[in-house]
JSON list of C-alpha atoms in Angstrom, two decimals:
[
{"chain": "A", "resi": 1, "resn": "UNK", "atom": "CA", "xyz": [0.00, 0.00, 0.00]},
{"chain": "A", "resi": 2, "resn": "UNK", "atom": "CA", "xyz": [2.56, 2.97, 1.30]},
{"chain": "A", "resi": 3, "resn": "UNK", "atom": "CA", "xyz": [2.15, 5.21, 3.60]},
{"chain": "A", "resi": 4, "resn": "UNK", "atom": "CA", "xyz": [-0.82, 7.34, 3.60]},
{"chain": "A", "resi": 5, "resn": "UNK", "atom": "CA", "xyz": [-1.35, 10.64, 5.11]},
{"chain": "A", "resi": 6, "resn": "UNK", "atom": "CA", "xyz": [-3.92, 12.99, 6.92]},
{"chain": "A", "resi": 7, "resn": "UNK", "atom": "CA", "xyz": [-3.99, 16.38, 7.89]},
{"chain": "A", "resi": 8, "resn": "UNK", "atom": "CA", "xyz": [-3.39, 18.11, 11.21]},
{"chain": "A", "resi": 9, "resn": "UNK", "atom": "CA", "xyz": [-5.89, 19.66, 13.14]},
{"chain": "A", "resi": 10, "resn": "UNK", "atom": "CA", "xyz": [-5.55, 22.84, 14.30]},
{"chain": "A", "resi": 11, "resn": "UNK", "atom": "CA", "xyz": [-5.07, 21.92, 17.71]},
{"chain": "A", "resi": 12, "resn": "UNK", "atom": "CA", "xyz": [-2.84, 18.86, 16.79]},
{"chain": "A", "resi": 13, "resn": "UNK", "atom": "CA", "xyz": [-0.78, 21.45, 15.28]},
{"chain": "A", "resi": 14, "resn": "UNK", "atom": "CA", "xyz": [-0.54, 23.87, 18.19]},
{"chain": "A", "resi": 15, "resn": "UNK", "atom": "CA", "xyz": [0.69, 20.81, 20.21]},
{"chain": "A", "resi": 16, "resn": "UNK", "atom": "CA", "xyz": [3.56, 19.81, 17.70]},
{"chain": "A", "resi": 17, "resn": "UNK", "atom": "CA", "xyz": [4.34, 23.33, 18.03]},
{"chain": "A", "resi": 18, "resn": "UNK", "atom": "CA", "xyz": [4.55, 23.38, 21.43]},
{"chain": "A", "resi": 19, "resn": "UNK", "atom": "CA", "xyz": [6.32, 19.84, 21.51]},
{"chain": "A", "resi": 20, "resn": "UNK", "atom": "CA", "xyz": [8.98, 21.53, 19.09]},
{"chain": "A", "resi": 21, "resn": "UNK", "atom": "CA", "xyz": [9.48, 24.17, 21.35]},
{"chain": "A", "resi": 22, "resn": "UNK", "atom": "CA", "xyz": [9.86, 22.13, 24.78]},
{"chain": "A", "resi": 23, "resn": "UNK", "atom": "CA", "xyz": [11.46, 18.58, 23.49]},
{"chain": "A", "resi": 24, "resn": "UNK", "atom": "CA", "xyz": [10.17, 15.38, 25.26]},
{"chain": "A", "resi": 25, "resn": "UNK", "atom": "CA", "xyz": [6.89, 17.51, 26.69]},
{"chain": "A", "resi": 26, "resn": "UNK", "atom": "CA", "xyz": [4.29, 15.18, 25.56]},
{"chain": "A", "resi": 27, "resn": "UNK", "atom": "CA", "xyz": [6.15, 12.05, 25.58]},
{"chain": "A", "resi": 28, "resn": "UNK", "atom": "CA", "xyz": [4.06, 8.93, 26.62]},
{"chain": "A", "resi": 29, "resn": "UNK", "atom": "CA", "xyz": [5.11, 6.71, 29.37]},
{"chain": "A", "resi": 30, "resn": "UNK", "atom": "CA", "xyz": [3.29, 3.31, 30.83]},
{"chain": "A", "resi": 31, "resn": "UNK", "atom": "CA", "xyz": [4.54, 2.32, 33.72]},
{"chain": "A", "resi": 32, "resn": "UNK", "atom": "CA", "xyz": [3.20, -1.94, 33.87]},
{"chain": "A", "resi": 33, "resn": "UNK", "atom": "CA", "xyz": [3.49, -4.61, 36.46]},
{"chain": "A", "resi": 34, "resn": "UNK", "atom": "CA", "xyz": [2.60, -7.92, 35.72]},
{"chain": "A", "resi": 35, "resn": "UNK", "atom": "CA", "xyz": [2.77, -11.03, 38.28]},
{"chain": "A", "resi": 36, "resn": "UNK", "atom": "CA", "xyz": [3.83, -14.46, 37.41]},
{"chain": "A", "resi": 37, "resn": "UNK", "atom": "CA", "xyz": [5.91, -15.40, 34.24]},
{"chain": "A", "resi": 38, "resn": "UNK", "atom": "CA", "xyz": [5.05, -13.06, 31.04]},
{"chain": "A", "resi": 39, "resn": "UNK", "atom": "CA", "xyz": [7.78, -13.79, 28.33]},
{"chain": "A", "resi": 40, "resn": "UNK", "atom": "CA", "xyz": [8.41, -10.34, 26.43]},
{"chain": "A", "resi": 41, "resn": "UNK", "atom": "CA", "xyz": [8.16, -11.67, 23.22]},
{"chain": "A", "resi": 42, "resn": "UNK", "atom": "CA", "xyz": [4.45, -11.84, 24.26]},
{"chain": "A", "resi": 43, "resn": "UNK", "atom": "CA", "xyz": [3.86, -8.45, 25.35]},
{"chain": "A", "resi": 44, "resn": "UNK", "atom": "CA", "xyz": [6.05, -7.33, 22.18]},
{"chain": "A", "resi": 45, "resn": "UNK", "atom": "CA", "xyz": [3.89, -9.27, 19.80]},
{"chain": "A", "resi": 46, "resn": "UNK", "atom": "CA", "xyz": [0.67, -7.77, 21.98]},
{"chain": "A", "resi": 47, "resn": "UNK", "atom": "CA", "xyz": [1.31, -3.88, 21.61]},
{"chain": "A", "resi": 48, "resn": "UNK", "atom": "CA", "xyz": [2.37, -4.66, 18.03]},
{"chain": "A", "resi": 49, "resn": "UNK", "atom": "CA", "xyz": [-1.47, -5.90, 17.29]},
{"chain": "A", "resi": 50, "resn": "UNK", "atom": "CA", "xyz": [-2.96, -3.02, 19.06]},
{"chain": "A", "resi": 51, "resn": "UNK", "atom": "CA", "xyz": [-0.46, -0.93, 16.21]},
{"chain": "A", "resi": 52, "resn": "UNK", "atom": "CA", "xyz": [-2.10, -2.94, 13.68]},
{"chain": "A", "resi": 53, "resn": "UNK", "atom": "CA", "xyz": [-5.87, -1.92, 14.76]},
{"chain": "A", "resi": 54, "resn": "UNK", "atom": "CA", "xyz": [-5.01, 1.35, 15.66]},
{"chain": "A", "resi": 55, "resn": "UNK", "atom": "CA", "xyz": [-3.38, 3.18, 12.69]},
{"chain": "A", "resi": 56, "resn": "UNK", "atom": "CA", "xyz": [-2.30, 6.57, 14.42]},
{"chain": "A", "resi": 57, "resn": "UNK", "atom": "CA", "xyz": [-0.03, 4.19, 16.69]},
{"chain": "A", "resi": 58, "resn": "UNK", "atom": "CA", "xyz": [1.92, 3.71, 13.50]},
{"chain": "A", "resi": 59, "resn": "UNK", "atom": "CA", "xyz": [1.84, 7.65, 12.38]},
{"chain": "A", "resi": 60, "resn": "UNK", "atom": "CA", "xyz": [4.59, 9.70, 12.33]},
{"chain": "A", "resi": 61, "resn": "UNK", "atom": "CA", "xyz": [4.15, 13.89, 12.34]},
{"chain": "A", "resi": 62, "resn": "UNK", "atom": "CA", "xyz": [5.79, 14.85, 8.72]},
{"chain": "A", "resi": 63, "resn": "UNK", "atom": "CA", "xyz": [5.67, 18.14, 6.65]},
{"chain": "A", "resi": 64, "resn": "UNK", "atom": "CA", "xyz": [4.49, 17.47, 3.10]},
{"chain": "A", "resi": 65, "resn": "UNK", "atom": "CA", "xyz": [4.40, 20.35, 1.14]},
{"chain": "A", "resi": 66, "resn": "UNK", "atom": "CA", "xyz": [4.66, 22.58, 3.91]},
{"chain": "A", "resi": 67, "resn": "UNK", "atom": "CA", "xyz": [1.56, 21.33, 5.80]},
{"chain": "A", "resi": 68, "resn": "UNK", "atom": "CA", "xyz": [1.72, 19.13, 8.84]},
{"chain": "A", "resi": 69, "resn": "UNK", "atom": "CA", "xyz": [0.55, 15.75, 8.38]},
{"chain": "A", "resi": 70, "resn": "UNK", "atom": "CA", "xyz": [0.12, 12.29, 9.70]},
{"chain": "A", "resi": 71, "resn": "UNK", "atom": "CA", "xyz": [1.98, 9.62, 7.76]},
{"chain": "A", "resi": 72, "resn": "UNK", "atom": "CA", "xyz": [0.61, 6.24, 8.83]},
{"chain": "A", "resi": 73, "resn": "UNK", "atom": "CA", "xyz": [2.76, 3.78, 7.80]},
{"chain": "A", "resi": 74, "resn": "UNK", "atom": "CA", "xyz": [1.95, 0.26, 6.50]},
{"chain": "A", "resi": 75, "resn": "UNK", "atom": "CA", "xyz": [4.47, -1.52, 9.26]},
{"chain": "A", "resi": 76, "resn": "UNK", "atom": "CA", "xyz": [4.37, -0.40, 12.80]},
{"chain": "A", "resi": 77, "resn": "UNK", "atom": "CA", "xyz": [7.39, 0.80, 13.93]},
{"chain": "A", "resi": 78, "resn": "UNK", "atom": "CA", "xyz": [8.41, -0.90, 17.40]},
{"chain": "A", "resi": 79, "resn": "UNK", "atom": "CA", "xyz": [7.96, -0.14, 20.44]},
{"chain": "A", "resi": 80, "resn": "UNK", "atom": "CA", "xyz": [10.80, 0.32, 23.29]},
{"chain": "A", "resi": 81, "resn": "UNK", "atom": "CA", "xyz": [10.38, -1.96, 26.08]},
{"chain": "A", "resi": 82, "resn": "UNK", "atom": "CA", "xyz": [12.59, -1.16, 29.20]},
{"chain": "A", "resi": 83, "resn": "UNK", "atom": "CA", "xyz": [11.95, -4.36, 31.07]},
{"chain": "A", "resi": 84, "resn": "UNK", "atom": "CA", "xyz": [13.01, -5.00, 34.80]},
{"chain": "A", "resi": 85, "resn": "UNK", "atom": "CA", "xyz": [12.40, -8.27, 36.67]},
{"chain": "A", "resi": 86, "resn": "UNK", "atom": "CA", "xyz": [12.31, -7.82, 40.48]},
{"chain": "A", "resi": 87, "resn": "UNK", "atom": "CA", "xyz": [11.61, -9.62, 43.45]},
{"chain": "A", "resi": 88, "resn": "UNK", "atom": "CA", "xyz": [9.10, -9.03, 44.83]}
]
């Protein structure tokens, strides 16, 4: 297919302003605790499928001919994982 693209809105566009002004403001973080055995391959293969169904969780903010757009690509792009294993 290729990537395909959507406009902006106006207030989508205020916030990449605002996000190019202040860098990381706006960044996403999940914070997850799981109990018992979860092999991360699993939760890897998990978010990737919510990607799949979701298409803005595979966009990326782009200017194409000097207009801010959404490029939604066919692939999702991954997802970092910091994983930590404790104790408790």
């Amino acid at each position: 297919h290729g990537p395909r693209y959507a406009e902006l809105t106006a207030y989508e566009q205020l916030l990449q302003t605002l996000h190019d002004k202040f860098p990381g403001a706006g960044i996403f973080t999940a914070v997850l605790r799981f109990r018992g055995e979860l092999p991360q391959e699993f939760l890897a293969r998990g978010l990737k499928a919510i990607q799949y169904r979701h298409p803005l969780l595979r966009a990326a903010i782009v200017a194409r001919e000097g207009t801010l757009v959404y490029e939604v690509a066919d692939e999702p792009p991954p997802v970092p994982i910091e994983w930590i294993e404790t104790d408790d």
